[in-house]
Structure formats: C-alpha cells, structure tokens
CSV table of N, CA, C and O in Angstrom, one decimal:
chain,number,residue,atom,x,y,z
A,1,UNK,N,61.4,-168.6,-22.1
A,1,UNK,CA,60.9,-167.6,-21.2
A,1,UNK,C,61.2,-166.2,-21.7
A,1,UNK,O,60.8,-165.2,-21.1
A,2,UNK,N,61.9,-166.1,-22.8
A,2,UNK,CA,62.3,-164.8,-23.3
A,2,UNK,C,61.1,-163.9,-23.6
A,2,UNK,O,61.2,-162.7,-23.5
A,3,UNK,N,59.9,-164.5,-23.9
A,3,UNK,CA,58.8,-163.6,-24.2
A,3,UNK,C,58.2,-163.0,-23.0
A,3,UNK,O,57.4,-162.1,-23.0
A,4,UNK,N,58.6,-163.4,-21.8
A,4,UNK,CA,58.2,-162.9,-20.5
A,4,UNK,C,59.0,-161.6,-20.1
A,4,UNK,O,58.5,-160.8,-19.3
A,5,UNK,N,60.2,-161.5,-20.6
A,5,UNK,CA,61.1,-160.4,-20.2
A,5,UNK,C,60.7,-159.1,-21.0
A,5,UNK,O,60.7,-159.1,-22.2
A,6,UNK,N,60.4,-158.1,-20.2
A,6,UNK,CA,60.1,-156.8,-20.8
A,6,UNK,C,61.4,-156.1,-21.1
A,6,UNK,O,61.8,-155.8,-22.2
A,7,UNK,N,62.2,-155.8,-20.1
A,7,UNK,CA,63.5,-155.2,-20.1
A,7,UNK,C,64.0,-155.0,-18.7
A,7,UNK,O,63.2,-155.1,-17.8
A,8,UNK,N,65.3,-154.8,-18.5
A,8,UNK,CA,65.8,-154.7,-17.2
A,8,UNK,C,66.1,-156.0,-16.5
A,8,UNK,O,66.0,-157.1,-17.1
A,9,UNK,N,66.4,-156.0,-15.3
A,9,UNK,CA,66.7,-157.2,-14.5
A,9,UNK,C,65.4,-157.8,-14.0
A,9,UNK,O,64.5,-157.1,-13.7
A,10,UNK,N,65.4,-159.1,-13.8
A,10,UNK,CA,64.3,-159.8,-13.2
A,10,UNK,C,64.6,-160.3,-11.8
A,10,UNK,O,65.8,-160.4,-11.5
A,11,UNK,N,63.6,-160.7,-11.1
A,11,UNK,CA,63.9,-161.3,-9.8
A,11,UNK,C,64.6,-162.6,-9.9
A,11,UNK,O,65.3,-163.1,-9.0
A,12,UNK,N,64.5,-163.2,-11.1
A,12,UNK,CA,65.2,-164.5,-11.4
A,12,UNK,C,66.7,-164.2,-11.4
A,12,UNK,O,67.5,-165.1,-11.0
A,13,UNK,N,67.1,-163.0,-11.9
A,13,UNK,CA,68.5,-162.7,-11.9
A,13,UNK,C,69.1,-162.6,-10.4
A,13,UNK,O,70.3,-162.7,-10.3
A,14,UNK,N,68.2,-162.4,-9.5
A,14,UNK,CA,68.7,-162.3,-8.1
A,14,UNK,C,68.4,-163.6,-7.3
A,14,UNK,O,68.5,-163.6,-6.1
A,15,UNK,N,68.0,-164.7,-8.0
A,15,UNK,CA,67.9,-166.0,-7.4
A,15,UNK,C,66.5,-166.5,-7.1
A,15,UNK,O,66.4,-167.6,-6.6
A,16,UNK,N,65.5,-165.8,-7.5
A,16,UNK,CA,64.1,-166.3,-7.4
A,16,UNK,C,63.9,-167.5,-8.3
A,16,UNK,O,64.5,-167.6,-9.4
A,17,UNK,N,63.1,-168.4,-7.8
A,17,UNK,CA,62.7,-169.6,-8.6
A,17,UNK,C,61.4,-169.4,-9.3
A,17,UNK,O,61.2,-169.9,-10.4
A,18,UNK,N,60.4,-168.8,-8.6
A,18,UNK,CA,59.1,-168.6,-9.2
A,18,UNK,C,58.4,-169.9,-9.5
A,18,UNK,O,57.5,-170.0,-10.4
A,19,UNK,N,58.7,-171.0,-8.7
A,19,UNK,CA,58.1,-172.3,-8.9
A,19,UNK,C,56.9,-172.6,-8.0
A,19,UNK,O,56.3,-173.6,-8.1
A,20,UNK,N,56.5,-171.6,-7.1
A,20,UNK,CA,55.4,-171.8,-6.2
A,20,UNK,C,55.8,-172.7,-5.0
A,20,UNK,O,54.9,-172.8,-4.1
A,21,UNK,N,57.0,-173.2,-5.0
A,21,UNK,CA,57.4,-174.0,-3.8
A,21,UNK,C,58.5,-173.4,-3.0
A,21,UNK,O,58.6,-173.5,-1.8
A,22,UNK,N,59.5,-172.8,-3.8
A,22,UNK,CA,60.6,-172.2,-3.1
A,22,UNK,C,60.3,-170.9,-2.4
A,22,UNK,O,59.4,-170.2,-2.9
A,23,UNK,N,61.1,-170.5,-1.4
A,23,UNK,CA,60.9,-169.2,-0.7
A,23,UNK,C,61.8,-168.2,-1.5
A,23,UNK,O,63.0,-168.3,-1.6
A,24,UNK,N,61.1,-167.3,-2.2
A,24,UNK,CA,61.8,-166.3,-3.0
A,24,UNK,C,62.1,-165.0,-2.3
A,24,UNK,O,62.5,-164.0,-2.9
A,25,UNK,N,61.9,-165.0,-1.0
A,25,UNK,CA,62.0,-163.7,-0.2
A,25,UNK,C,63.3,-163.1,-0.4
A,25,UNK,O,63.4,-161.9,-0.7
A,26,UNK,N,64.4,-163.8,-0.2
A,26,UNK,CA,65.7,-163.2,-0.3
A,26,UNK,C,66.1,-162.6,-1.7
A,26,UNK,O,66.7,-161.6,-1.8
A,27,UNK,N,65.6,-163.2,-2.7
A,27,UNK,CA,65.8,-162.7,-4.1
A,27,UNK,C,65.0,-161.4,-4.3
A,27,UNK,O,65.6,-160.5,-4.9
A,28,UNK,N,63.8,-161.3,-3.7
A,28,UNK,CA,63.1,-160.0,-3.8
A,28,UNK,C,63.8,-158.9,-3.0
A,28,UNK,O,64.0,-157.8,-3.4
A,29,UNK,N,64.3,-159.3,-1.8
A,29,UNK,CA,65.1,-158.3,-1.0
A,29,UNK,C,66.3,-157.8,-1.7
A,29,UNK,O,66.6,-156.6,-1.8
A,30,UNK,N,67.1,-158.8,-2.3
A,30,UNK,CA,68.3,-158.4,-3.1
A,30,UNK,C,67.9,-157.5,-4.3
A,30,UNK,O,68.5,-156.5,-4.6
A,31,UNK,N,66.8,-157.9,-5.0
A,31,UNK,CA,66.4,-157.1,-6.2
A,31,UNK,C,66.0,-155.7,-5.8
A,31,UNK,O,66.4,-154.7,-6.5
A,32,UNK,N,65.2,-155.6,-4.8
A,32,UNK,CA,64.7,-154.3,-4.4
A,32,UNK,C,65.7,-153.4,-3.7
A,32,UNK,O,65.6,-152.2,-3.7
A,33,UNK,N,66.8,-154.1,-3.2
A,33,UNK,CA,67.8,-153.3,-2.6
A,33,UNK,C,69.0,-153.0,-3.5
A,33,UNK,O,70.0,-152.4,-3.1
A,34,UNK,N,68.9,-153.5,-4.7
A,34,UNK,CA,70.0,-153.3,-5.7
A,34,UNK,C,70.0,-151.9,-6.2
A,34,UNK,O,69.1,-151.1,-5.9
A,35,UNK,N,70.9,-151.6,-7.1
A,35,UNK,CA,71.0,-150.3,-7.7
A,35,UNK,C,70.1,-150.2,-9.0
A,35,UNK,O,70.1,-149.1,-9.6
A,36,UNK,N,69.4,-151.2,-9.3
A,36,UNK,CA,68.5,-151.2,-10.5
A,36,UNK,C,67.3,-150.3,-10.3
A,36,UNK,O,66.8,-150.3,-9.2
A,37,UNK,N,67.0,-149.6,-11.3
A,37,UNK,CA,65.8,-148.7,-11.2
A,37,UNK,C,64.5,-149.4,-11.8
A,37,UNK,O,63.5,-148.9,-11.6
A,38,UNK,N,64.7,-150.6,-12.3
A,38,UNK,CA,63.6,-151.3,-12.9
A,38,UNK,C,63.8,-152.8,-12.6
A,38,UNK,O,64.8,-153.4,-12.9
A,39,UNK,N,62.8,-153.4,-11.9
A,39,UNK,CA,62.8,-154.8,-11.6
A,39,UNK,C,61.6,-155.5,-12.3
A,39,UNK,O,60.5,-155.0,-12.1
A,40,UNK,N,61.8,-156.5,-13.0
A,40,UNK,CA,60.7,-157.2,-13.7
A,40,UNK,C,60.4,-158.5,-13.0
A,40,UNK,O,61.3,-159.2,-12.5
A,41,UNK,N,59.1,-158.9,-13.0
A,41,UNK,CA,58.7,-160.1,-12.5
A,41,UNK,C,58.1,-160.9,-13.7
A,41,UNK,O,57.0,-160.6,-14.1
A,42,UNK,N,58.8,-161.9,-14.2
A,42,UNK,CA,58.3,-162.6,-15.3
A,42,UNK,C,57.3,-163.6,-14.8
A,42,UNK,O,57.0,-163.8,-13.6
A,43,UNK,N,56.6,-164.3,-15.8
A,43,UNK,CA,55.6,-165.3,-15.4
A,43,UNK,C,56.2,-166.2,-14.4
A,43,UNK,O,57.3,-166.7,-14.5
A,44,UNK,N,55.4,-166.5,-13.3
A,44,UNK,CA,55.9,-167.4,-12.3
A,44,UNK,C,55.0,-167.3,-11.1
A,44,UNK,O,54.1,-166.4,-11.0
A,45,UNK,N,55.2,-168.2,-10.1
A,45,UNK,CA,54.5,-168.2,-8.9
A,45,UNK,C,55.5,-168.0,-7.7
A,45,UNK,O,56.3,-168.9,-7.4
A,46,UNK,N,55.6,-166.8,-7.2
A,46,UNK,CA,56.6,-166.4,-6.2
A,46,UNK,C,56.0,-166.5,-4.8
A,46,UNK,O,54.9,-166.1,-4.5
A,47,UNK,N,56.9,-166.9,-3.8
A,47,UNK,CA,56.5,-167.0,-2.4
A,47,UNK,C,57.4,-166.0,-1.7
A,47,UNK,O,58.6,-166.1,-1.8
A,48,UNK,N,56.8,-165.1,-0.9
A,48,UNK,CA,57.5,-164.1,-0.1
A,48,UNK,C,57.0,-164.2,1.3
A,48,UNK,O,55.8,-164.2,1.6
A,49,UNK,N,57.9,-164.3,2.3
A,49,UNK,CA,57.5,-164.6,3.7
A,49,UNK,C,57.8,-163.5,4.6
A,49,UNK,O,57.8,-163.7,5.8
A,50,UNK,N,58.2,-162.3,4.1
A,50,UNK,CA,58.3,-161.2,5.0
A,50,UNK,C,58.0,-159.9,4.2
A,50,UNK,O,58.0,-159.9,3.0
A,51,UNK,N,57.8,-158.8,5.0
A,51,UNK,CA,57.5,-157.5,4.3
A,51,UNK,C,58.7,-157.1,3.5
A,51,UNK,O,59.8,-157.3,3.9
A,52,UNK,N,58.4,-156.4,2.4
A,52,UNK,CA,59.5,-155.9,1.5
A,52,UNK,C,59.4,-154.4,1.5
A,52,UNK,O,58.4,-153.8,1.6
A,53,UNK,N,60.6,-153.8,1.3
A,53,UNK,CA,60.7,-152.4,1.1
A,53,UNK,C,61.3,-152.1,-0.3
A,53,UNK,O,62.2,-152.8,-0.7
A,54,UNK,N,60.7,-151.2,-1.0
A,54,UNK,CA,61.1,-150.8,-2.3
A,54,UNK,C,61.6,-149.4,-2.2
A,54,UNK,O,60.8,-148.5,-1.8
A,55,UNK,N,62.8,-149.1,-2.7
A,55,UNK,CA,63.4,-147.8,-2.6
A,55,UNK,C,62.6,-146.8,-3.6
A,55,UNK,O,62.0,-147.3,-4.6
A,56,UNK,N,62.6,-145.6,-3.2
A,56,UNK,CA,62.0,-144.6,-4.0
A,56,UNK,C,62.6,-144.6,-5.4
A,56,UNK,O,63.9,-144.7,-5.5
A,57,UNK,N,61.8,-144.5,-6.4
A,57,UNK,CA,62.4,-144.4,-7.8
A,57,UNK,C,62.5,-145.7,-8.5
A,57,UNK,O,62.8,-145.8,-9.7
A,58,UNK,N,62.2,-146.8,-7.8
A,58,UNK,CA,62.3,-148.2,-8.4
A,58,UNK,C,60.9,-148.5,-8.9
A,58,UNK,O,59.9,-148.4,-8.3
A,59,UNK,N,60.9,-148.9,-10.2
A,59,UNK,CA,59.7,-149.4,-10.9
A,59,UNK,C,59.7,-150.9,-10.9
A,59,UNK,O,60.7,-151.5,-11.2
A,60,UNK,N,58.5,-151.5,-10.6
A,60,UNK,CA,58.4,-152.9,-10.7
A,60,UNK,C,57.3,-153.2,-11.8
A,60,UNK,O,56.2,-152.7,-11.7
A,61,UNK,N,57.7,-154.0,-12.7
A,61,UNK,CA,56.8,-154.4,-13.8
A,61,UNK,C,56.6,-155.9,-13.8
A,61,UNK,O,57.5,-156.7,-13.7
A,62,UNK,N,55.3,-156.3,-13.8
A,62,UNK,CA,55.0,-157.7,-13.6
A,62,UNK,C,54.3,-158.2,-14.8
A,62,UNK,O,53.5,-157.6,-15.5
A,63,UNK,N,54.6,-159.5,-15.2
A,63,UNK,CA,53.9,-160.2,-16.2
A,63,UNK,C,52.4,-160.3,-15.7
A,63,UNK,O,52.2,-160.5,-14.5
A,64,UNK,N,51.5,-160.2,-16.6
A,64,UNK,CA,50.1,-160.2,-16.2
A,64,UNK,C,49.7,-161.5,-15.4
A,64,UNK,O,48.7,-161.5,-14.6
A,65,UNK,N,50.4,-162.6,-15.6
A,65,UNK,CA,50.0,-163.8,-14.9
A,65,UNK,C,51.0,-164.2,-13.8
A,65,UNK,O,51.0,-165.3,-13.3
A,66,UNK,N,51.9,-163.2,-13.4
A,66,UNK,CA,52.8,-163.5,-12.3
A,66,UNK,C,52.0,-163.5,-11.0
A,66,UNK,O,51.1,-162.6,-10.8
A,67,UNK,N,52.3,-164.4,-10.1
A,67,UNK,CA,51.6,-164.5,-8.8
A,67,UNK,C,52.6,-164.4,-7.7
A,67,UNK,O,53.6,-165.0,-7.7
A,68,UNK,N,52.2,-163.5,-6.7
A,68,UNK,CA,53.1,-163.4,-5.5
A,68,UNK,C,52.2,-163.8,-4.3
A,68,UNK,O,51.2,-163.2,-4.0
A,69,UNK,N,52.6,-164.9,-3.6
A,69,UNK,CA,52.0,-165.3,-2.4
A,69,UNK,C,52.8,-164.7,-1.2
A,69,UNK,O,53.9,-165.1,-1.1
A,70,UNK,N,52.1,-163.8,-0.4
A,70,UNK,CA,52.7,-163.3,0.8
A,70,UNK,C,52.3,-164.2,1.9
A,70,UNK,O,51.1,-164.2,2.3
A,71,UNK,N,53.2,-165.1,2.4
A,71,UNK,CA,52.8,-166.1,3.4
A,71,UNK,C,53.3,-165.6,4.8
A,71,UNK,O,54.5,-165.3,4.9
A,72,UNK,N,52.4,-165.7,5.8
A,72,UNK,CA,52.8,-165.3,7.1
A,72,UNK,C,52.9,-163.9,7.4
A,72,UNK,O,53.5,-163.5,8.4
A,73,UNK,N,52.4,-163.0,6.5
A,73,UNK,CA,52.5,-161.6,6.7
A,73,UNK,C,51.1,-161.1,7.0
A,73,UNK,O,50.1,-161.4,6.3
A,74,UNK,N,51.0,-160.3,8.0
A,74,UNK,CA,49.7,-159.7,8.4
A,74,UNK,C,49.7,-158.2,8.1
A,74,UNK,O,50.7,-157.6,8.2
A,75,UNK,N,48.5,-157.7,7.7
A,75,UNK,CA,48.4,-156.3,7.4
A,75,UNK,C,48.2,-155.5,8.7
A,75,UNK,O,47.9,-155.9,9.7
C-alpha cells in the first residue's frame, strides 16, 4: 500500500479500515480533529455515518480511487 501514500498522516493512522464494511467515522473525526495539517486518504472504501468538520488550514488529499460513502446523512 506504500504506493498509495502521498505524504503526511492517513486516516488509517487514526484507525480507519477502508474495507467498505467497517464504520470509519471515528477515525475521520480523530484525523480531522488532530494537529495534523495534512490528512491523506489512501485507496480504500470508507464508510462515514455522521457529518464531519474540518478545521481551517487542514488539507485533505485523496487517492483518485478512494471512495467515501456517507450513510444516513441528509443534505
């Protein structure tokens, strides 16, 4: 999976599985609430079940084939 990592911390470092089955919400909350200024989403299929807040100044970089399913969230 090293070819997926651009630089910086990934949501996997915060506990995300990216397997399309697990609830990755808390890992995203931890990642976006951390002191990191760059969060990477490597290739994977992530499930998020609540709205997320991203602090000002945080950059999120995604692998082109990373998928995030927001389940149970309405616009």
